[in-house]
């Protein structure tokens, strides 16, 4: 497919020899919303959000990001630097060739989305971050014992091979820990099928292993909505509340009850927050 348009679906795109899978849904002539998944999930985690956005007339483009798409699994942790992940999303937006898009990201997808919105504001109409605040807010919160305790796994993921073995080959390393975080059974089964059995786990862990190479993310000036749940096991209230200090444009904080897995469990809340953000940006 040479171009994305109102008469054709985008199923994949390429950047620097890597091929990324895309799920393109909703009315072809609708305003485009690019959806960025987090760890350890793929574009399928947006199914509920995408279906509801289609009902509101939006076209959604959900990408299986670097390490997750079978054709985009480079070796070496430097290949998973935030600058590369950001470049992949910019390439997707440019491939769509429709001007600025609405952007929604969850978990690691939110981290990437913050970077896209900060470094490439001309490509983003509105930005909706789900669960994870601006990277600088998260870094500040890490100085607290509460956030450091919640983020223990980030250090564990730096160890070569051991996380792959623990997560991929033991019940404790995968399903039990995800269940404790509030992930429901259907999503945990999807994780085993798509991430572990699908061979995406090493690339997914590469995002964490590239953290030593991260450069600062500037403040964001595009219209921004941040959605966080009070029962999030990975992100503290302090991290969530610090987020406002890193947005210079219109900003709204939406607090929900529930777990970290908001797109799966509360798609209506995500869509409502997004639609409100669009209305406020006009």
CSV table of C-alpha atoms in Angstrom, one decimal:
chain,number,residue,atom,x,y,z
A,1,UNK,CA,0.0,0.0,0.0
A,2,UNK,CA,1.6,3.3,-1.1
A,3,UNK,CA,-0.5,5.7,0.8
A,4,UNK,CA,-3.2,5.9,3.4
A,5,UNK,CA,-6.4,7.7,2.4
A,6,UNK,CA,-10.1,7.9,3.0
A,7,UNK,CA,-10.6,5.1,0.5
A,8,UNK,CA,-8.0,2.6,1.8
A,9,UNK,CA,-7.0,0.8,5.0
A,10,UNK,CA,-3.5,1.0,6.4
A,11,UNK,CA,-2.3,-2.5,7.4
A,12,UNK,CA,1.4,-1.8,7.9
A,13,UNK,CA,4.2,0.8,7.5
A,14,UNK,CA,8.0,0.7,7.3
A,15,UNK,CA,10.8,2.7,8.9
A,16,UNK,CA,14.5,2.0,8.5
A,17,UNK,CA,13.9,-1.5,7.3
A,18,UNK,CA,11.4,-2.4,10.0
A,19,UNK,CA,7.8,-3.3,9.3
A,20,UNK,CA,5.1,-2.4,11.8
A,21,UNK,CA,1.6,-4.0,11.9
A,22,UNK,CA,-1.4,-1.7,12.1
A,23,UNK,CA,-5.0,-2.2,13.0
A,24,UNK,CA,-7.0,0.5,11.1
A,25,UNK,CA,-10.7,0.7,12.1
A,26,UNK,CA,-13.7,3.0,12.1
A,27,UNK,CA,-15.0,5.2,9.3
A,28,UNK,CA,-12.3,5.9,6.7
A,29,UNK,CA,-13.4,9.6,6.5
A,30,UNK,CA,-13.3,10.2,10.3
A,31,UNK,CA,-10.7,12.2,12.1
A,32,UNK,CA,-7.8,9.9,13.0
A,33,UNK,CA,-6.8,8.8,16.5
A,34,UNK,CA,-3.5,7.0,16.8
A,35,UNK,CA,-3.4,4.5,19.6
A,36,UNK,CA,-0.2,3.4,21.4
A,37,UNK,CA,-0.2,0.3,23.6
A,38,UNK,CA,1.9,-0.3,26.6
A,39,UNK,CA,3.7,-3.3,28.2
A,40,UNK,CA,3.0,-6.2,28.0
A,41,UNK,CA,0.3,-5.7,25.4
A,42,UNK,CA,-0.3,-5.1,21.7
A,43,UNK,CA,-2.8,-3.1,19.7
A,44,UNK,CA,-5.5,-5.6,20.6
A,45,UNK,CA,-5.7,-3.9,24.0
A,46,UNK,CA,-7.4,-1.0,22.3
A,47,UNK,CA,-10.4,-3.0,21.0
A,48,UNK,CA,-13.0,-1.6,23.3
A,49,UNK,CA,-11.8,2.0,23.0
A,50,UNK,CA,-11.5,1.7,19.2
A,51,UNK,CA,-15.1,0.3,18.9
A,52,UNK,CA,-16.5,3.2,20.9
A,53,UNK,CA,-14.5,5.8,19.1
A,54,UNK,CA,-15.8,4.4,15.8
A,55,UNK,CA,-19.3,5.0,17.1
A,56,UNK,CA,-18.4,8.6,17.6
A,57,UNK,CA,-17.2,8.9,14.0
A,58,UNK,CA,-13.4,8.5,14.6
A,59,UNK,CA,-11.0,6.4,12.6
A,60,UNK,CA,-8.5,4.6,14.9
A,61,UNK,CA,-5.0,3.5,13.9
A,62,UNK,CA,-3.5,1.2,16.5
A,63,UNK,CA,0.1,0.1,15.9
A,64,UNK,CA,2.0,-2.9,17.2
A,65,UNK,CA,5.1,-1.0,18.2
A,66,UNK,CA,8.8,-1.8,18.0
A,67,UNK,CA,9.6,-5.2,19.5
A,68,UNK,CA,6.0,-6.2,19.3
A,69,UNK,CA,5.5,-6.4,15.5
A,70,UNK,CA,7.2,-9.5,14.1
A,71,UNK,CA,8.8,-7.4,11.4
A,72,UNK,CA,10.2,-4.8,13.8
A,73,UNK,CA,12.2,-6.7,16.4
A,74,UNK,CA,15.8,-5.4,16.2
A,75,UNK,CA,18.5,-6.7,18.5
A,76,UNK,CA,20.3,-4.7,21.1
A,77,UNK,CA,18.9,-2.4,23.7
A,78,UNK,CA,20.0,0.8,22.0
A,79,UNK,CA,17.5,0.0,19.3
A,80,UNK,CA,14.7,0.6,21.8
A,81,UNK,CA,15.7,4.1,22.9
A,82,UNK,CA,12.8,6.5,23.4
A,83,UNK,CA,14.1,8.5,20.4
A,84,UNK,CA,13.6,5.5,18.2
A,85,UNK,CA,10.2,4.7,19.6
A,86,UNK,CA,9.2,8.3,19.0
A,87,UNK,CA,10.5,8.2,15.5
A,88,UNK,CA,8.4,5.1,14.7
A,89,UNK,CA,5.2,7.0,15.7
A,90,UNK,CA,6.2,10.1,13.8
A,91,UNK,CA,6.8,7.9,10.7
A,92,UNK,CA,3.3,6.4,11.2
A,93,UNK,CA,1.7,9.9,11.4
A,94,UNK,CA,3.6,11.0,8.3
A,95,UNK,CA,2.6,7.9,6.5
A,96,UNK,CA,-1.1,8.6,7.2
A,97,UNK,CA,-0.5,12.0,5.4
A,98,UNK,CA,-3.6,13.7,6.9
A,99,UNK,CA,-2.0,16.4,9.0
A,100,UNK,CA,-2.0,16.4,12.8
A,101,UNK,CA,-3.8,13.5,14.5
A,102,UNK,CA,-5.3,12.9,17.9
A,103,UNK,CA,-3.0,10.7,20.0
A,104,UNK,CA,-3.8,8.3,22.9
A,105,UNK,CA,-1.2,6.2,24.7
A,106,UNK,CA,-1.3,3.8,27.7
A,107,UNK,CA,1.5,2.8,30.0
A,108,UNK,CA,4.7,2.7,27.9
A,109,UNK,CA,2.6,4.0,25.0
A,110,UNK,CA,1.9,7.0,27.1
A,111,UNK,CA,5.7,7.5,27.7
A,112,UNK,CA,6.2,7.5,23.9
A,113,UNK,CA,3.2,9.7,23.4
A,114,UNK,CA,4.6,12.4,25.8
A,115,UNK,CA,7.8,12.4,23.7
A,116,UNK,CA,5.9,12.7,20.4
A,117,UNK,CA,3.7,15.5,21.8
A,118,UNK,CA,6.7,17.4,23.2
A,119,UNK,CA,9.1,17.1,20.3
A,120,UNK,CA,6.6,17.1,17.4
A,121,UNK,CA,3.6,19.3,18.5
A,122,UNK,CA,2.8,20.1,14.9
A,123,UNK,CA,1.8,16.5,14.4
A,124,UNK,CA,-0.6,16.3,17.4
A,125,UNK,CA,-4.1,17.8,17.7
A,126,UNK,CA,-4.8,16.5,21.1
A,127,UNK,CA,-2.9,14.2,23.5
A,128,UNK,CA,-4.5,11.8,25.9
A,129,UNK,CA,-2.1,10.0,28.3
A,130,UNK,CA,-3.5,7.0,30.2
A,131,UNK,CA,-1.9,5.8,33.5
A,132,UNK,CA,1.6,7.2,33.0
A,133,UNK,CA,2.4,10.9,33.5
A,134,UNK,CA,5.0,13.0,31.9
A,135,UNK,CA,8.4,11.3,32.2
A,136,UNK,CA,9.9,14.2,34.3
A,137,UNK,CA,7.0,13.9,36.7
A,138,UNK,CA,7.5,10.1,37.0
A,139,UNK,CA,11.3,10.6,37.6
A,140,UNK,CA,10.6,13.1,40.4
A,141,UNK,CA,8.2,10.7,42.0
A,142,UNK,CA,10.8,7.9,41.9
A,143,UNK,CA,12.7,9.8,44.7
A,144,UNK,CA,9.8,8.8,47.0
A,145,UNK,CA,9.8,5.4,48.7
A,146,UNK,CA,6.2,4.8,47.5
A,147,UNK,CA,7.0,5.1,43.8
A,148,UNK,CA,10.4,3.4,44.1
A,149,UNK,CA,8.6,0.4,45.7
A,150,UNK,CA,6.0,0.3,42.9
A,151,UNK,CA,8.8,0.4,40.2
A,152,UNK,CA,10.9,-2.5,41.6
A,153,UNK,CA,10.4,-4.5,38.4
A,154,UNK,CA,12.2,-1.9,36.3
A,155,UNK,CA,15.5,-2.9,37.9
A,156,UNK,CA,14.7,-6.5,37.6
A,157,UNK,CA,14.1,-6.1,33.9
A,158,UNK,CA,17.7,-4.9,33.4
A,159,UNK,CA,19.1,-8.3,34.1
A,160,UNK,CA,19.9,-10.2,30.9
A,161,UNK,CA,17.8,-13.3,30.1
A,162,UNK,CA,16.4,-13.9,33.7
A,163,UNK,CA,13.2,-11.9,33.2
A,164,UNK,CA,12.5,-13.8,29.9
A,165,UNK,CA,12.8,-17.0,31.7
A,166,UNK,CA,10.9,-15.9,34.8
A,167,UNK,CA,8.0,-14.4,32.8
A,168,UNK,CA,8.0,-16.7,29.8
A,169,UNK,CA,8.4,-20.1,31.6
A,170,UNK,CA,6.9,-19.8,35.0
A,171,UNK,CA,3.4,-19.2,36.1
A,172,UNK,CA,4.6,-16.8,38.9
A,173,UNK,CA,6.6,-14.6,36.6
A,174,UNK,CA,3.7,-13.9,34.2
A,175,UNK,CA,0.2,-14.6,35.0
A,176,UNK,CA,0.3,-14.3,38.8
A,177,UNK,CA,2.1,-10.9,38.9
A,178,UNK,CA,-0.3,-9.6,36.2
A,179,UNK,CA,-3.3,-10.9,38.1
A,180,UNK,CA,-2.0,-9.1,41.3
A,181,UNK,CA,-1.8,-5.9,39.3
A,182,UNK,CA,-5.5,-6.2,38.5
A,183,UNK,CA,-5.2,-7.6,34.9
A,184,UNK,CA,-8.2,-9.7,34.1
A,185,UNK,CA,-8.1,-13.3,32.9
A,186,UNK,CA,-8.9,-12.6,29.3
A,187,UNK,CA,-6.1,-10.0,29.0
A,188,UNK,CA,-3.7,-12.4,30.8
A,189,UNK,CA,-4.5,-15.1,28.3
A,190,UNK,CA,-3.9,-12.6,25.5
A,191,UNK,CA,-0.5,-11.8,27.0
A,192,UNK,CA,0.5,-15.5,27.0
A,193,UNK,CA,-0.6,-15.9,23.4
A,194,UNK,CA,0.6,-12.6,21.8
A,195,UNK,CA,3.6,-11.7,23.9
A,196,UNK,CA,5.1,-14.9,25.3
A,197,UNK,CA,4.1,-17.4,22.6
A,198,UNK,CA,4.3,-14.8,19.9
A,199,UNK,CA,7.9,-14.0,20.6
A,200,UNK,CA,7.5,-10.4,21.5
A,201,UNK,CA,8.8,-10.6,25.1
A,202,UNK,CA,12.5,-9.9,24.4
A,203,UNK,CA,11.7,-6.8,22.4
A,204,UNK,CA,9.1,-5.6,24.9
A,205,UNK,CA,11.7,-5.9,27.7
A,206,UNK,CA,14.1,-4.0,25.4
A,207,UNK,CA,12.1,-0.8,26.1
A,208,UNK,CA,13.1,-1.1,29.8
A,209,UNK,CA,16.7,-2.0,29.1
A,210,UNK,CA,17.1,1.1,27.0
A,211,UNK,CA,16.1,3.4,29.9
A,212,UNK,CA,19.8,4.3,30.6
A,213,UNK,CA,19.9,6.0,27.2
A,214,UNK,CA,16.8,8.2,27.7
A,215,UNK,CA,17.2,12.0,27.2
A,216,UNK,CA,14.9,14.5,28.9
A,217,UNK,CA,11.4,15.1,27.5
A,218,UNK,CA,10.5,18.8,27.2
A,219,UNK,CA,7.2,20.2,28.6
A,220,UNK,CA,4.2,19.7,26.4
A,221,UNK,CA,2.2,22.6,24.9
A,222,UNK,CA,-0.5,20.7,23.0
A,223,UNK,CA,-4.0,20.2,24.6
A,224,UNK,CA,-3.5,17.4,27.0
A,225,UNK,CA,-5.7,15.1,29.1
A,226,UNK,CA,-4.1,12.7,31.7
A,227,UNK,CA,-6.2,9.8,32.9
A,228,UNK,CA,-5.1,7.9,36.0
A,229,UNK,CA,-6.7,5.4,38.4
A,230,UNK,CA,-6.4,5.5,42.1
A,231,UNK,CA,-5.8,1.8,42.3
A,232,UNK,CA,-2.9,1.8,39.9
A,233,UNK,CA,-0.2,-0.6,41.3
A,234,UNK,CA,2.6,0.9,39.1
A,235,UNK,CA,2.0,4.7,39.3
A,236,UNK,CA,1.7,6.6,42.5
A,237,UNK,CA,-0.6,9.5,43.3
A,238,UNK,CA,2.4,11.8,43.7
A,239,UNK,CA,3.6,10.9,40.1
A,240,UNK,CA,0.1,11.6,38.8
A,241,UNK,CA,-0.2,14.9,40.6
A,242,UNK,CA,3.2,16.2,39.5
A,243,UNK,CA,2.2,15.8,35.9
A,244,UNK,CA,0.4,19.1,35.6
A,245,UNK,CA,3.7,20.9,36.1
A,246,UNK,CA,5.0,19.6,32.8
A,247,UNK,CA,2.2,20.8,30.5
A,248,UNK,CA,2.1,24.4,29.4
A,249,UNK,CA,-1.0,24.0,27.1
A,250,UNK,CA,-4.6,23.3,28.1
A,251,UNK,CA,-4.5,20.5,30.7
A,252,UNK,CA,-7.1,18.3,32.4
A,253,UNK,CA,-6.5,15.5,35.0
A,254,UNK,CA,-9.1,12.7,35.2
A,255,UNK,CA,-9.0,10.4,38.2
A,256,UNK,CA,-10.8,7.1,38.0
A,257,UNK,CA,-11.3,4.2,40.5
A,258,UNK,CA,-9.8,0.9,39.3
A,259,UNK,CA,-6.5,-0.6,38.2
A,260,UNK,CA,-3.7,0.2,35.9
A,261,UNK,CA,-5.4,-1.6,32.9
A,262,UNK,CA,-7.7,1.2,32.0
A,263,UNK,CA,-8.2,0.7,28.2
A,264,UNK,CA,-9.2,-2.9,28.8
A,265,UNK,CA,-11.4,-2.4,31.8
A,266,UNK,CA,-12.7,1.2,31.4
A,267,UNK,CA,-12.9,2.0,27.7
A,268,UNK,CA,-15.9,4.2,28.1
A,269,UNK,CA,-13.9,6.4,30.6
A,270,UNK,CA,-11.0,6.7,28.2
A,271,UNK,CA,-13.4,7.7,25.3
A,272,UNK,CA,-15.3,10.2,27.5
A,273,UNK,CA,-12.0,11.8,28.6
A,274,UNK,CA,-10.8,12.0,25.1
A,275,UNK,CA,-14.0,13.5,23.7
A,276,UNK,CA,-14.0,16.1,26.5
A,277,UNK,CA,-10.4,17.0,25.6
A,278,UNK,CA,-11.3,17.5,22.0
A,279,UNK,CA,-14.2,19.7,22.9
A,280,UNK,CA,-12.0,21.8,25.2
A,281,UNK,CA,-9.3,22.2,22.5
A,282,UNK,CA,-11.7,23.8,20.0
